[in-house]
Coordinates of C-alpha atoms and ligand atoms in Angstrom, one line a residue:
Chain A
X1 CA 16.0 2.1 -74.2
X2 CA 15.7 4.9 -71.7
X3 CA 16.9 2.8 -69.2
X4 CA 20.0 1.6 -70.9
X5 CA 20.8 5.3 -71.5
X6 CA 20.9 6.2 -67.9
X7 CA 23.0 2.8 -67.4
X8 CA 25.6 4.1 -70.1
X9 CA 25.6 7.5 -68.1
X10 CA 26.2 6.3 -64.7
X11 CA 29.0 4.2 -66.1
X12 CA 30.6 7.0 -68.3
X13 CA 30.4 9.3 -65.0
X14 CA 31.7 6.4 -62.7
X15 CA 34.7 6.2 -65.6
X16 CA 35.1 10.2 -65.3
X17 CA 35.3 10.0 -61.1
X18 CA 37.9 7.6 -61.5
X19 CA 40.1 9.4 -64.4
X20 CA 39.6 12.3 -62.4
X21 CA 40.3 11.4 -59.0
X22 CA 43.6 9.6 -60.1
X23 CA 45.1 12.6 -62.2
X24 CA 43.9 14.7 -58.8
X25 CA 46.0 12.2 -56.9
X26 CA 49.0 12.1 -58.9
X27 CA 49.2 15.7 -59.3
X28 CA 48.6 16.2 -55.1
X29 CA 51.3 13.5 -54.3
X30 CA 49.3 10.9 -53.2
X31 CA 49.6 8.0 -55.8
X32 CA 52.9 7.7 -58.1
X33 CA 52.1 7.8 -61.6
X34 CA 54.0 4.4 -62.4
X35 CA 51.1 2.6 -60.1
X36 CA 48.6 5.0 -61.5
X37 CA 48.8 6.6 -64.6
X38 CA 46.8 9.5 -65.1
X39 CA 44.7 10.6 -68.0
X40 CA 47.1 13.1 -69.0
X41 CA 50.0 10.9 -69.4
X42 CA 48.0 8.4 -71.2
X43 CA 46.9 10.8 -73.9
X44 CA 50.9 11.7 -74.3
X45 CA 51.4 8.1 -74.7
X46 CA 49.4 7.5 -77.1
X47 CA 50.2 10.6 -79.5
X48 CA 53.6 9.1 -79.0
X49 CA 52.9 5.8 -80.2
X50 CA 50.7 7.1 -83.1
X51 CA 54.0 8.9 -84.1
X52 CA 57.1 7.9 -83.2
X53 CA 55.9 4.5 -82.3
X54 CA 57.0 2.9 -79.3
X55 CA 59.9 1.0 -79.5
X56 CA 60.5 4.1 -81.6
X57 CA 59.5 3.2 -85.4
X58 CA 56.6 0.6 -83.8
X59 CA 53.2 3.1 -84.3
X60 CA 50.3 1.9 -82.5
X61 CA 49.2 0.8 -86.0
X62 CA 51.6 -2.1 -86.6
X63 CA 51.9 -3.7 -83.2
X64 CA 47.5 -3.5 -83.5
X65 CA 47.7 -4.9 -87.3
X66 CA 50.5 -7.7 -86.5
X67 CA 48.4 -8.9 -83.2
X68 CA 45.0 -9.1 -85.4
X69 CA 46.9 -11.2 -88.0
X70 CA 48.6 -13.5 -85.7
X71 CA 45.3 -14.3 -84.0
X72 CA 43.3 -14.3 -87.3
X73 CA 45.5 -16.9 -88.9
X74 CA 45.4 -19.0 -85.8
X75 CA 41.8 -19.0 -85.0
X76 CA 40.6 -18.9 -89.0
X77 CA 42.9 -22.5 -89.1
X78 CA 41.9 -23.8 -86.1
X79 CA 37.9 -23.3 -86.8
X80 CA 39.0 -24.6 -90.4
X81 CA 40.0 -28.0 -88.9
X82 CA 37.8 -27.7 -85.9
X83 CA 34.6 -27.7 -87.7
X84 CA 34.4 -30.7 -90.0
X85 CA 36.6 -32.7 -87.5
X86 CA 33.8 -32.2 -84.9
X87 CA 31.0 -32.7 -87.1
X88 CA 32.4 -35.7 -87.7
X89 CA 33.1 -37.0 -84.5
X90 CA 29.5 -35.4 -82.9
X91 CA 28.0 -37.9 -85.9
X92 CA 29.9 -41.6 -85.1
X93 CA 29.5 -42.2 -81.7
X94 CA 32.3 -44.8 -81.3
X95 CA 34.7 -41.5 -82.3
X96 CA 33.0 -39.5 -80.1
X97 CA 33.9 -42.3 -77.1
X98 CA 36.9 -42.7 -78.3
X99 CA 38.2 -39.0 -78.5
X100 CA 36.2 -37.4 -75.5
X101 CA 38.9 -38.3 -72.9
X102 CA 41.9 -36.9 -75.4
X103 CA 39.9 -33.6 -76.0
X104 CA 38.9 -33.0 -72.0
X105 CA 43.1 -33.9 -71.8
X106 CA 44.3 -31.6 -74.4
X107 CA 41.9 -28.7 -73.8
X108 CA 42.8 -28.5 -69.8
X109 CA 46.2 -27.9 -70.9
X110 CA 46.8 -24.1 -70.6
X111 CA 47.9 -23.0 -73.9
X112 CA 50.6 -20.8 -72.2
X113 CA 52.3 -23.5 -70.4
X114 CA 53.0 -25.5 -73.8
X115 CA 55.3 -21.9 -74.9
X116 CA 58.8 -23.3 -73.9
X117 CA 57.8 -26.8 -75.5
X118 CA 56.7 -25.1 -78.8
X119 CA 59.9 -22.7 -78.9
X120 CA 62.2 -25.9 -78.8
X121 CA 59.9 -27.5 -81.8
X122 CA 59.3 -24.3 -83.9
X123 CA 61.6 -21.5 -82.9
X124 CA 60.7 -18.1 -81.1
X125 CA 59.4 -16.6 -84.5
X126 CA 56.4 -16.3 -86.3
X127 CA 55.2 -20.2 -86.3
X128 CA 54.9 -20.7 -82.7
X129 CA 52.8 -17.8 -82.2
X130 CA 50.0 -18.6 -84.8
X131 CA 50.5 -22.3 -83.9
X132 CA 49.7 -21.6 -79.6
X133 CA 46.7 -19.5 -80.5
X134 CA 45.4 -22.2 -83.0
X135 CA 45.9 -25.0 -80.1
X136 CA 43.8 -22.5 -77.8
X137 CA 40.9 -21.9 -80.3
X138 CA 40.7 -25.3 -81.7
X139 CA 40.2 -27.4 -78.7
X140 CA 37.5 -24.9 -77.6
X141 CA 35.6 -25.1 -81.2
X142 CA 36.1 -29.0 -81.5
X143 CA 34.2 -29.7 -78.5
X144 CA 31.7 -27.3 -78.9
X145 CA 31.1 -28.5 -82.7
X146 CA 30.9 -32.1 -80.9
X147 CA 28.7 -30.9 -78.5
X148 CA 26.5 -29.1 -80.9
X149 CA 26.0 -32.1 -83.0
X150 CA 25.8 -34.5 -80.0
X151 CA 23.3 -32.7 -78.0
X152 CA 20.2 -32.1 -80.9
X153 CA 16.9 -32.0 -79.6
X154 CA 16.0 -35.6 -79.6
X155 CA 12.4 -34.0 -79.8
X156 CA 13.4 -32.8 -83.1
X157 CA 15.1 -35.6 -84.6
X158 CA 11.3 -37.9 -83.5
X159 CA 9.9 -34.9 -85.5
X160 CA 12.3 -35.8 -88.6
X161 CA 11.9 -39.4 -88.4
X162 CA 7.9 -39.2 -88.4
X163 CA 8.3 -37.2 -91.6
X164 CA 10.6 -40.2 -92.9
X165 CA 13.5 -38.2 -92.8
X166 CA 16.6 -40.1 -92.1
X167 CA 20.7 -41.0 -92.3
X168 CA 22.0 -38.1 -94.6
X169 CA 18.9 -35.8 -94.9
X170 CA 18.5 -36.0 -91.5
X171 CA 22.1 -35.0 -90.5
X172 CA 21.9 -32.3 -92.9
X173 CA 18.6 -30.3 -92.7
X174 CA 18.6 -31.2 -89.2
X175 CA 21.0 -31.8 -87.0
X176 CA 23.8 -29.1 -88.4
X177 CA 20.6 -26.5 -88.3
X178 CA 20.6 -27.5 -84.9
X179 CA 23.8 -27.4 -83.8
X180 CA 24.7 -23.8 -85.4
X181 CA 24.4 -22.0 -82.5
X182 CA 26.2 -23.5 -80.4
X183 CA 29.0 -23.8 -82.9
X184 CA 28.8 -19.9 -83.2
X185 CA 28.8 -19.7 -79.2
X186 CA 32.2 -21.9 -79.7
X187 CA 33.5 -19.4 -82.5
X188 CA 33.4 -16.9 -79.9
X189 CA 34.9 -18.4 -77.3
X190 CA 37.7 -19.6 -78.8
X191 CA 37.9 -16.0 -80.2
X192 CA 38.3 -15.0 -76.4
X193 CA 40.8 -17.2 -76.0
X194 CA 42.9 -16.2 -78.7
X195 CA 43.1 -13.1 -77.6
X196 CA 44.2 -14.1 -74.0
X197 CA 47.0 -16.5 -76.1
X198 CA 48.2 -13.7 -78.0
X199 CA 49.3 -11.5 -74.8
X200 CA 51.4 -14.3 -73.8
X201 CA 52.6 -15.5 -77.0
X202 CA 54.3 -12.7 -78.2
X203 CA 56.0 -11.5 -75.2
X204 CA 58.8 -13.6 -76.3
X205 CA 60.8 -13.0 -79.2
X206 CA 59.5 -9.9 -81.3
X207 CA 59.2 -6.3 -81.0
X208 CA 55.9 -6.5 -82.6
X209 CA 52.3 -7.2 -81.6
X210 CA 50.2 -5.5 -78.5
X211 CA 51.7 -8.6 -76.0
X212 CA 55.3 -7.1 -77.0
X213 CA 54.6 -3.8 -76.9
X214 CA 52.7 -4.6 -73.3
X215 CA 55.9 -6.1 -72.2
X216 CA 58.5 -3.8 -73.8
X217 CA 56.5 -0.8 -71.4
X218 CA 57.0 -2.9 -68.8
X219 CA 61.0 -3.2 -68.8
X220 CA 60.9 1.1 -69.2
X221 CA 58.3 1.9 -66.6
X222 CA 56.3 3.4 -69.0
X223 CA 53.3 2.3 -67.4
X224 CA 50.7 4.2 -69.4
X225 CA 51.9 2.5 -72.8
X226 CA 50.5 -0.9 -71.2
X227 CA 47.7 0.2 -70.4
X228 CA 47.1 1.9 -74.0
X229 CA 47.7 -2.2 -75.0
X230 CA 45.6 -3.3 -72.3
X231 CA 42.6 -0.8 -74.2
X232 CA 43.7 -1.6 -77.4
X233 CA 43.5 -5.3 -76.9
X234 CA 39.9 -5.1 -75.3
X235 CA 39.1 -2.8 -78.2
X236 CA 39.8 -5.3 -80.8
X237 CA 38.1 -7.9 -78.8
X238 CA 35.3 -5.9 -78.6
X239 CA 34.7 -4.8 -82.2
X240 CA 35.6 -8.8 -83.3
X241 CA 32.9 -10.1 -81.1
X242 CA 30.3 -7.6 -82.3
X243 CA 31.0 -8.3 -85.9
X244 CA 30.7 -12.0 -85.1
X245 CA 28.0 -11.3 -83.4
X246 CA 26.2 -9.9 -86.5
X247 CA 27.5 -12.3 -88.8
X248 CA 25.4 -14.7 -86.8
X249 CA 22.2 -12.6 -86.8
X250 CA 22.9 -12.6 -90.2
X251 CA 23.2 -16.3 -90.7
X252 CA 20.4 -17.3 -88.2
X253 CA 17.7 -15.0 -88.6
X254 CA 15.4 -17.1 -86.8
X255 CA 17.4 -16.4 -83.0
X256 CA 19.4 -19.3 -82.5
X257 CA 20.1 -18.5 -78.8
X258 CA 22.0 -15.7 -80.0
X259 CA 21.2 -13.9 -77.0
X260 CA 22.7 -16.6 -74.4
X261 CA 25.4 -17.0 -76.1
X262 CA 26.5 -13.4 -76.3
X263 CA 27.5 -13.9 -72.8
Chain B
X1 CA -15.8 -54.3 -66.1
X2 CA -17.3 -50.8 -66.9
X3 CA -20.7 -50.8 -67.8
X4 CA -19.3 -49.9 -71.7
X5 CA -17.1 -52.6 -72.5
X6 CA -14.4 -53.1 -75.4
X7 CA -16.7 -55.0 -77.0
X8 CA -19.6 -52.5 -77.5
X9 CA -17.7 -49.5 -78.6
X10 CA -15.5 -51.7 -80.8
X11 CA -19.0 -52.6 -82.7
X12 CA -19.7 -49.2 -83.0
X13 CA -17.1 -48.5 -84.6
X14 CA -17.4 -50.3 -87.5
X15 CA -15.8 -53.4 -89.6
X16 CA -12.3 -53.0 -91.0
X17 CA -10.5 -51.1 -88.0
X18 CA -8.0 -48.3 -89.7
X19 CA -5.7 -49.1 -86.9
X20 CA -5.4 -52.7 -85.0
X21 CA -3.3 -53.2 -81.5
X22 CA -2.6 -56.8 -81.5
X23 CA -1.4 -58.2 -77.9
X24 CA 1.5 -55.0 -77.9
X25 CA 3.8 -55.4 -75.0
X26 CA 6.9 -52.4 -74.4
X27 CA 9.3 -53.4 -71.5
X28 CA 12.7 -51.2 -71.6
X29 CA 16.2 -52.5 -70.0
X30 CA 16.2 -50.7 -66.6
X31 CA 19.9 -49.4 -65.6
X32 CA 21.6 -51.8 -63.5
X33 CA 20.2 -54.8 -65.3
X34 CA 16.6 -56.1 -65.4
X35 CA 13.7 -55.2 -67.3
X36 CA 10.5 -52.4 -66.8
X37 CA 7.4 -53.9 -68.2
X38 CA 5.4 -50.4 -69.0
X39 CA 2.8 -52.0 -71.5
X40 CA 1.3 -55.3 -71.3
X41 CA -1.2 -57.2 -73.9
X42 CA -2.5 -54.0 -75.3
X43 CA -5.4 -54.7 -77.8
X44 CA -7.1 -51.7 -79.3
X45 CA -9.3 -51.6 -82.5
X46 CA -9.3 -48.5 -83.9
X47 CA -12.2 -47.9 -86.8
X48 CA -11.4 -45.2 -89.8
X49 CA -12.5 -41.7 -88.8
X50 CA -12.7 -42.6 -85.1
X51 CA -11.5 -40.0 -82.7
X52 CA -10.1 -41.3 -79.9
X53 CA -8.8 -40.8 -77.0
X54 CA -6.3 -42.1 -74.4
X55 CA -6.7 -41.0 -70.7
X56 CA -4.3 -42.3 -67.9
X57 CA -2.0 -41.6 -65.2
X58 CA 1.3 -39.9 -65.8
X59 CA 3.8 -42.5 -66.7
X60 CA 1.5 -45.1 -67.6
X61 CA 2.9 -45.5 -70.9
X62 CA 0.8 -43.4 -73.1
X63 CA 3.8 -41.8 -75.3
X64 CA 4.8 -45.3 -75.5
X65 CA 2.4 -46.5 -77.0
X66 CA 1.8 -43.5 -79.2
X67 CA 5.6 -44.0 -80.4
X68 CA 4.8 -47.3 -81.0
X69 CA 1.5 -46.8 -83.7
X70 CA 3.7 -44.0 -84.9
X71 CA 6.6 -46.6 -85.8
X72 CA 9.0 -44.3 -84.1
X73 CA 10.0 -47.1 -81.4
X74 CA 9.4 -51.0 -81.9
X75 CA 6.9 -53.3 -79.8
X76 CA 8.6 -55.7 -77.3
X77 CA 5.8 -58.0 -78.7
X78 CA 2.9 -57.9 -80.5
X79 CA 2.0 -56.2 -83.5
X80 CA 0.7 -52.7 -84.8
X81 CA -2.0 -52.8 -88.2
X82 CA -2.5 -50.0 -90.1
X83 CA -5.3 -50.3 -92.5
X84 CA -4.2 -54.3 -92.5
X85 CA -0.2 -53.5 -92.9
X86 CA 2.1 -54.3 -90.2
X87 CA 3.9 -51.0 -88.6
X88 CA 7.5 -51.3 -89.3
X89 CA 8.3 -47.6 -89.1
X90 CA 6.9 -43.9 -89.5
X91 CA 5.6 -42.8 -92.6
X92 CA 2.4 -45.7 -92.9
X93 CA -0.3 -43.4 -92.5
X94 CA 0.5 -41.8 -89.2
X95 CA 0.5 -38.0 -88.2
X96 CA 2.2 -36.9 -85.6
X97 CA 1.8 -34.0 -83.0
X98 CA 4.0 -33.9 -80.1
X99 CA 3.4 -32.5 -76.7
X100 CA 6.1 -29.8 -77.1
X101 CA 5.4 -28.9 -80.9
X102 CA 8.8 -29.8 -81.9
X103 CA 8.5 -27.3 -84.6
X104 CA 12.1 -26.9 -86.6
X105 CA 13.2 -23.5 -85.0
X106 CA 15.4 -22.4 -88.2
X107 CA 12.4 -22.5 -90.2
X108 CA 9.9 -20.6 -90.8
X109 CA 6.1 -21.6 -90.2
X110 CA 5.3 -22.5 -94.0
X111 CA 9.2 -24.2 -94.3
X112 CA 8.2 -26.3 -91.0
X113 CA 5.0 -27.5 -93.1
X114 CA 6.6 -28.2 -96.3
X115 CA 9.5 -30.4 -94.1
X116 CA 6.2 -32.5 -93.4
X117 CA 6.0 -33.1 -96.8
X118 CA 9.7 -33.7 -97.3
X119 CA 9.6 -37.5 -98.4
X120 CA 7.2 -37.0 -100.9
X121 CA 8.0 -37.3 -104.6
X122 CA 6.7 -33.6 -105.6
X123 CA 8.1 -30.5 -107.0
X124 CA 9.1 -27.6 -104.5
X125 CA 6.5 -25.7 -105.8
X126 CA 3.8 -28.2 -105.6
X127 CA 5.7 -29.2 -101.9
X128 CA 4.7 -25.1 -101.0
X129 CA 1.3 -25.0 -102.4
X130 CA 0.3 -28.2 -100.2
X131 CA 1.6 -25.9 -97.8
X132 CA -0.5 -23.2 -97.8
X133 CA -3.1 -24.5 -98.2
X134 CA -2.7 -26.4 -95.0
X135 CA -1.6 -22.9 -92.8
X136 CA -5.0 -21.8 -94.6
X137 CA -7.0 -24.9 -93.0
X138 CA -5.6 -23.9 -89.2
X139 CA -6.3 -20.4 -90.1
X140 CA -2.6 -18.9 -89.9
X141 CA -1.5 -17.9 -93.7
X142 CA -0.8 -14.7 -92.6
X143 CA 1.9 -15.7 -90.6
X144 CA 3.9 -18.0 -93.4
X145 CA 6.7 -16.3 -92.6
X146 CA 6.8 -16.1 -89.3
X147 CA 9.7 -18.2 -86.9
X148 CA 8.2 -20.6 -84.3
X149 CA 9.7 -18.1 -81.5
X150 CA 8.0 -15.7 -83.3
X151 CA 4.5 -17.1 -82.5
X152 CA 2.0 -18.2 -79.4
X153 CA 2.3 -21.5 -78.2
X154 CA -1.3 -21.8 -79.7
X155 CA -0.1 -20.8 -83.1
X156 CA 3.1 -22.9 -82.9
X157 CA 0.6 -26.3 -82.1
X158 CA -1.5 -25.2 -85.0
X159 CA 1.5 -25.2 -87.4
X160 CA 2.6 -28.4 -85.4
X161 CA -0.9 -29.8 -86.4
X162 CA -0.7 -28.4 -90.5
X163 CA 3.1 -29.9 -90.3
X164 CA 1.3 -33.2 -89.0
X165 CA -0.8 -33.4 -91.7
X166 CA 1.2 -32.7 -94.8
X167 CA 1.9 -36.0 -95.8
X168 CA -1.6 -36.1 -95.6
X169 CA -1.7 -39.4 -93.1
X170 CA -4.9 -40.9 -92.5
X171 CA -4.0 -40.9 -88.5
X172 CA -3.3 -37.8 -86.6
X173 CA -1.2 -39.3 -83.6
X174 CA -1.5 -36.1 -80.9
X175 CA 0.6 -36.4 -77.7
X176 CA -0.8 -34.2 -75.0
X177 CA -0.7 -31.7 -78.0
X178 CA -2.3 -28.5 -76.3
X179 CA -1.1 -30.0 -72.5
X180 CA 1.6 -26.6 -72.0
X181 CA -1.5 -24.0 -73.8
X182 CA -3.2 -21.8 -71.0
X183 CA -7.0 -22.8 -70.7
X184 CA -8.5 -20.4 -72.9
X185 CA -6.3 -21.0 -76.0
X186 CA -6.7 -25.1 -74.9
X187 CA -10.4 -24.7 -75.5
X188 CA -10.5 -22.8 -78.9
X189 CA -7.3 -25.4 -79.9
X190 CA -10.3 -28.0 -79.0
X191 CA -12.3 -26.6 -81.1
X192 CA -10.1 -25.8 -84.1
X193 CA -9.1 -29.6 -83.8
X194 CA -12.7 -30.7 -84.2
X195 CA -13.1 -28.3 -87.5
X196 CA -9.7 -29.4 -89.0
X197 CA -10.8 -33.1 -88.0
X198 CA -14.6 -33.0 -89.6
X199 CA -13.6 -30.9 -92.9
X200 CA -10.3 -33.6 -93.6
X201 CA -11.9 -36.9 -92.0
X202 CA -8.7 -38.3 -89.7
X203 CA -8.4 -41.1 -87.9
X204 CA -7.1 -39.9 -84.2
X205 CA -5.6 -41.2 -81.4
X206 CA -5.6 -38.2 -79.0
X207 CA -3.7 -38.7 -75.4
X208 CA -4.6 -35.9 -73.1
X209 CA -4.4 -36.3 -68.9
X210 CA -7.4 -33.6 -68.9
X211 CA -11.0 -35.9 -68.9
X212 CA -12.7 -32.6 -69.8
X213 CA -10.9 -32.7 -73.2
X214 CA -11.3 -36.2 -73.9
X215 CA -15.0 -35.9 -73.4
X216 CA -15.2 -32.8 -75.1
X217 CA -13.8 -34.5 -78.5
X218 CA -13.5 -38.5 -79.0
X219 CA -16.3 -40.9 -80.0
X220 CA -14.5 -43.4 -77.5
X221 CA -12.1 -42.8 -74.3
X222 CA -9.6 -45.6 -73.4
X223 CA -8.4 -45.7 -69.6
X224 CA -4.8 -46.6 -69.5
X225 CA -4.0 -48.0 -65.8
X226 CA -0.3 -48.2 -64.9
X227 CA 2.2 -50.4 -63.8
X228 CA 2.3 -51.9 -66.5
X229 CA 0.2 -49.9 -68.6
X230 CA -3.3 -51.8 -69.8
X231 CA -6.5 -51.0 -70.8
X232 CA -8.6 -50.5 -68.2
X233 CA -11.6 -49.1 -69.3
X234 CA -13.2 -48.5 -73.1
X235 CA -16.0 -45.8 -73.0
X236 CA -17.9 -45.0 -76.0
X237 CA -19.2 -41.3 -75.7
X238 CA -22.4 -41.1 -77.8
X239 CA -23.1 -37.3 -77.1
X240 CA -23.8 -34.9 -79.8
X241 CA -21.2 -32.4 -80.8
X242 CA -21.2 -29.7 -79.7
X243 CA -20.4 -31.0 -75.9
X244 CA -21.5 -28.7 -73.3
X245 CA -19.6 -29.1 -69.9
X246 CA -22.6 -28.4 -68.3
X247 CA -24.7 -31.2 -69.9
X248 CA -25.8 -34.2 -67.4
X249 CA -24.9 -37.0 -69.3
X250 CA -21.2 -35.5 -69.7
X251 CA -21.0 -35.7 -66.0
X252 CA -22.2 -38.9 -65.9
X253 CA -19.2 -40.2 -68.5
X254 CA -17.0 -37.7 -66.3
X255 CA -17.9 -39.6 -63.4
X256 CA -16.9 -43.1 -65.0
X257 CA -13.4 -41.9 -66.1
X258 CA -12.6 -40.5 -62.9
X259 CA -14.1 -43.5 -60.6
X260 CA -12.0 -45.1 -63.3
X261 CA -8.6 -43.4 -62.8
X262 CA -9.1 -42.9 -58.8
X263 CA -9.3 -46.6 -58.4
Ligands
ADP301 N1 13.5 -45.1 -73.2 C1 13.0 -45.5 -72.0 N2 13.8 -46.2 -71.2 C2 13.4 -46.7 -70.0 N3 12.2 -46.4 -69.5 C3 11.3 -45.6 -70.3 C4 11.7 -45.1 -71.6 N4 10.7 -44.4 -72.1 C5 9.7 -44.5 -71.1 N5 10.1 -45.2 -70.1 C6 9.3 -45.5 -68.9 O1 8.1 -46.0 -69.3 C7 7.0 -45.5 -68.5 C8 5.9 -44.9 -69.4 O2 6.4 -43.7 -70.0 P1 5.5 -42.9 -71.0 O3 5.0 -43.7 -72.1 O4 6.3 -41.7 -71.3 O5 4.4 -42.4 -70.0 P2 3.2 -41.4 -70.2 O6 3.3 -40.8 -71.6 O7 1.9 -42.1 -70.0 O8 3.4 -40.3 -69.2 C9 7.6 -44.5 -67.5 O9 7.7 -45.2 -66.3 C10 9.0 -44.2 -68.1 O10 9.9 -44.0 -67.1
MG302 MG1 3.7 -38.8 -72.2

């Protein structure tokens, strides 16, 4: 406890140096305040987009609540079809053999690069966006799901079996309590990646969203607005993971490697 | 021959064996074709309430051949009696401990002993009552609600051992059971094992690598030699209980297993 407090505090003071030592700079002459902006500027920046918004009429508020809907419809479908799919395929090993190469091809691909391809096929609107981040998350959950299944104790399932538990019972009261956790360590990774998808997604073709506003900065040199996204986006991230961090305590009272997988 | 051969302790122990190892041979496919043979002819008679135990070289093939009496893996040849039926899977009588407890981590202690009971045709309520009663037998009632990473490795064996005996076999099949338990807890598990073993009247087959604790609890010590595994050597111990470590006659048998295992 007490040593985690001093941690916090020489981070918080190692934050302040730097804050300080850049608005010192700018203000001096040394660094321009397009390469480094200050403090000062990025407080103005924000007030500005929690008023006027930035493209004027776009508060802070709406490109934040457009990006956490694009990436909750995504990810929410993709663990939708993800989960039972895998736990499927983790149970029947000829699917497992037979899929394995197709998921290592289809997961490699960076989700990014398939943007042109999914323009052509679904416009530059709403679709493609939630579409790309779903590819992203659901390739990530699927395997993990598969792996979770796949990978059970086989000390456990011996345990089971000398019990006479078997086939359905078996899969159910064992091997999916065994595979939680690691489904929840998917759920969070593929989380991570929707966030990184999002960026990307939506720096084509809207006005709307954190990537946009990101990218819209850009093209005015208003440096200090991306970084507000940049915060905002590892903001989000941030409270998301924590809540699905206590949904899982939650759900798995008993510690399923929550702790490794927080990492 | 040992002085003690199959033949006397197999007297001693009575008419109708509870279990009877009938010319059991094991040999697993070895990667890149062939075959291992790891047991060969085994013949073991084992008479009801007899605790015994198997001593022998790592990799000699005692799981194997605990797996086997347990009906968790099949005999290459040969045939496994329990109390005059032929083994054809788990659930015939047989208990089983394993080396690394193998307790369901998802439930709690009492929920890990009531699985045990899972394939029996009883209410829940009667299911949770057996249960109790058997965390009351290894002494831990207190902690019904407790997580298995919530409790000592000695605690977690203990549950392991109420878990074992919940569909109330007349074998307790223990794999190295106390083998990862620091010395001191090893010796009061010893002891625990003997109480739980007079007051409910098992038949045991106990596989240890520690001649200490073989002496210290079985009626009869089998030496498995290796490559492929066979009986070697059938030792009645006909000391008191009790055992004192210090007594001459348990350095004598001491003696005899080692010479038995060194040669
Ligand atoms: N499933 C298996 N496939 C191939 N070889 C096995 C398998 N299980 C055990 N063995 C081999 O059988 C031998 C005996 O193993 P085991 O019964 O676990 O020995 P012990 O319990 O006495 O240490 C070992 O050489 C081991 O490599
Ligand atoms: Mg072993």
């Amino acid at each position: 406890m007490r040593q985690q407090l001093i941690q916090a505090l020489v981070a918080l003071l190692l934050i302040a140096a730097i804050l300080l030592g850049v608005e010192f700079g700018v203000r001096e002459g040394y660094l321009k305040a397009y390469e480094f902006p200050p403090a000062s500027r990025i407080a103005q920046g924000f007030v500005e987009l929690t008023t006027v918004g930035f493209p004027t009429g776009v508060t802070i508020w709406t490109h934040t609540f457009v990006t956490v809907m694009r990436i909750l419809k995504g990810y929410v479908a993709a663990i939708v079809i993800a989960v039972p799919l895998g736990l499927l395929i983790g149970a029947v090993p000829v699917l497992d053999k037979m899929t394995a190469p197709l998921i290592v091809f289809f997961r490699s691909v960076a989700t990014l690069s398939l943007l042109p391809l999914a323009i052509v096929w679904f416009g530059a609107g709403e679709l493609t966006k939630v579409i790309l981040i779903g590819y992203g998350c659901f390739w990530v959950m699927l395997s993990n799901v598969i792996a979770g299944v796949k990978y059970v104790d086989p000390a456990l399932i011996r345990a089971a079996r000398s019990f006479r538990v078997s086939g359905w019972t078996l899969y159910r009261e064992v091997v999916l309590p065994a595979a939680l956790p690691r489904m929840f360590a998917g759920a969070r990774v593929a989380l991570g990646v929707g966030f990184m998808v999002i960026v990307g997604a939506e720096m084509i073709g809207t006005i709307q969203g954190l990537g946009a506003l990101i990218m819209e900065a850009r093209s005015f040199y208003r440096s200090e607005i991306t970084v507000i996204g940049m915060l905002v986006i590892g903001v989000l991230g941030f409270l998301i993971s924590s809540g699905l961090a206590a949904f899982e305590r939650l759900l798995l009272p008993w510690g399923g490697g929550s702790s490794e997988a927080s990492r | 021959m040992s002085r003690t051969g199959p033949e006397r302790a197999s007297s001693a122990a009575g008419a109708a064996p509870m279990i009877d190892i009938r010319h059991v041979r094991k040999q697993f496919d070895v990667r890149g074709g062939g075959e291992a043979l790891v047991l060969d002819d085994i013949n073991l008679s084992i008479a009801a309430n007899q605790f015994l135990s198997i001593v022998g070289r790592s990799g000699c093939g005692k799981t194997t051949l605990l797996n086997i009496i347990a009906g968790l893996d099949a005999a290459s040849g040969g045939e496994v009696l329990i109390a005059g039926r032929r083994v054809v899977g788990p659930g015939q009588g047989q208990g089983m401990v394993f080396q690394q407890h193998a307790l369901f981590p998802w439930l709690t202690a009492l929920e890990n002993v009531v699985f045990g009971a899972r394939s029996l045709p009883l209410a829940k309520a009667e299911k949770i009552d057996r249960a109790r009663e058997l965390l009351q037998l290894v002494g831990l009632e207190a902690s019904a609600g407790k997580y298995p990473r919530e409790m000592s490795g000695g605690m977690q064996q203990r549950i392991a051992i109420a878990r074992a005996l919940a569909l109330d076999p007349d074998i307790l099949l223990m794999d190295e059971p106390f083998g990862a338990l620091d010395e001191l807890t090893r010796i009061e598990m010893q002891q625990e094992l003997l109480r739980i073993w007079e007051a409910r009247r098992k038949t045991v087959v106990f596989i240890t690598h520690s001649i200490g604790e073989a002496l210290t609890l079985s009626d009869r010590v089998i030496l498995l030699a290796p490559h492929p595994g066979r009986v070697a050597r059938d030792i009645a111990i006909d000391l008191p209980r009790p055992r004192s470590r210090t007594d001459r006659r348990f350095n004598e048998f001491y003696e005899q297993i080692w010479s038995g295992l060194s040669s």
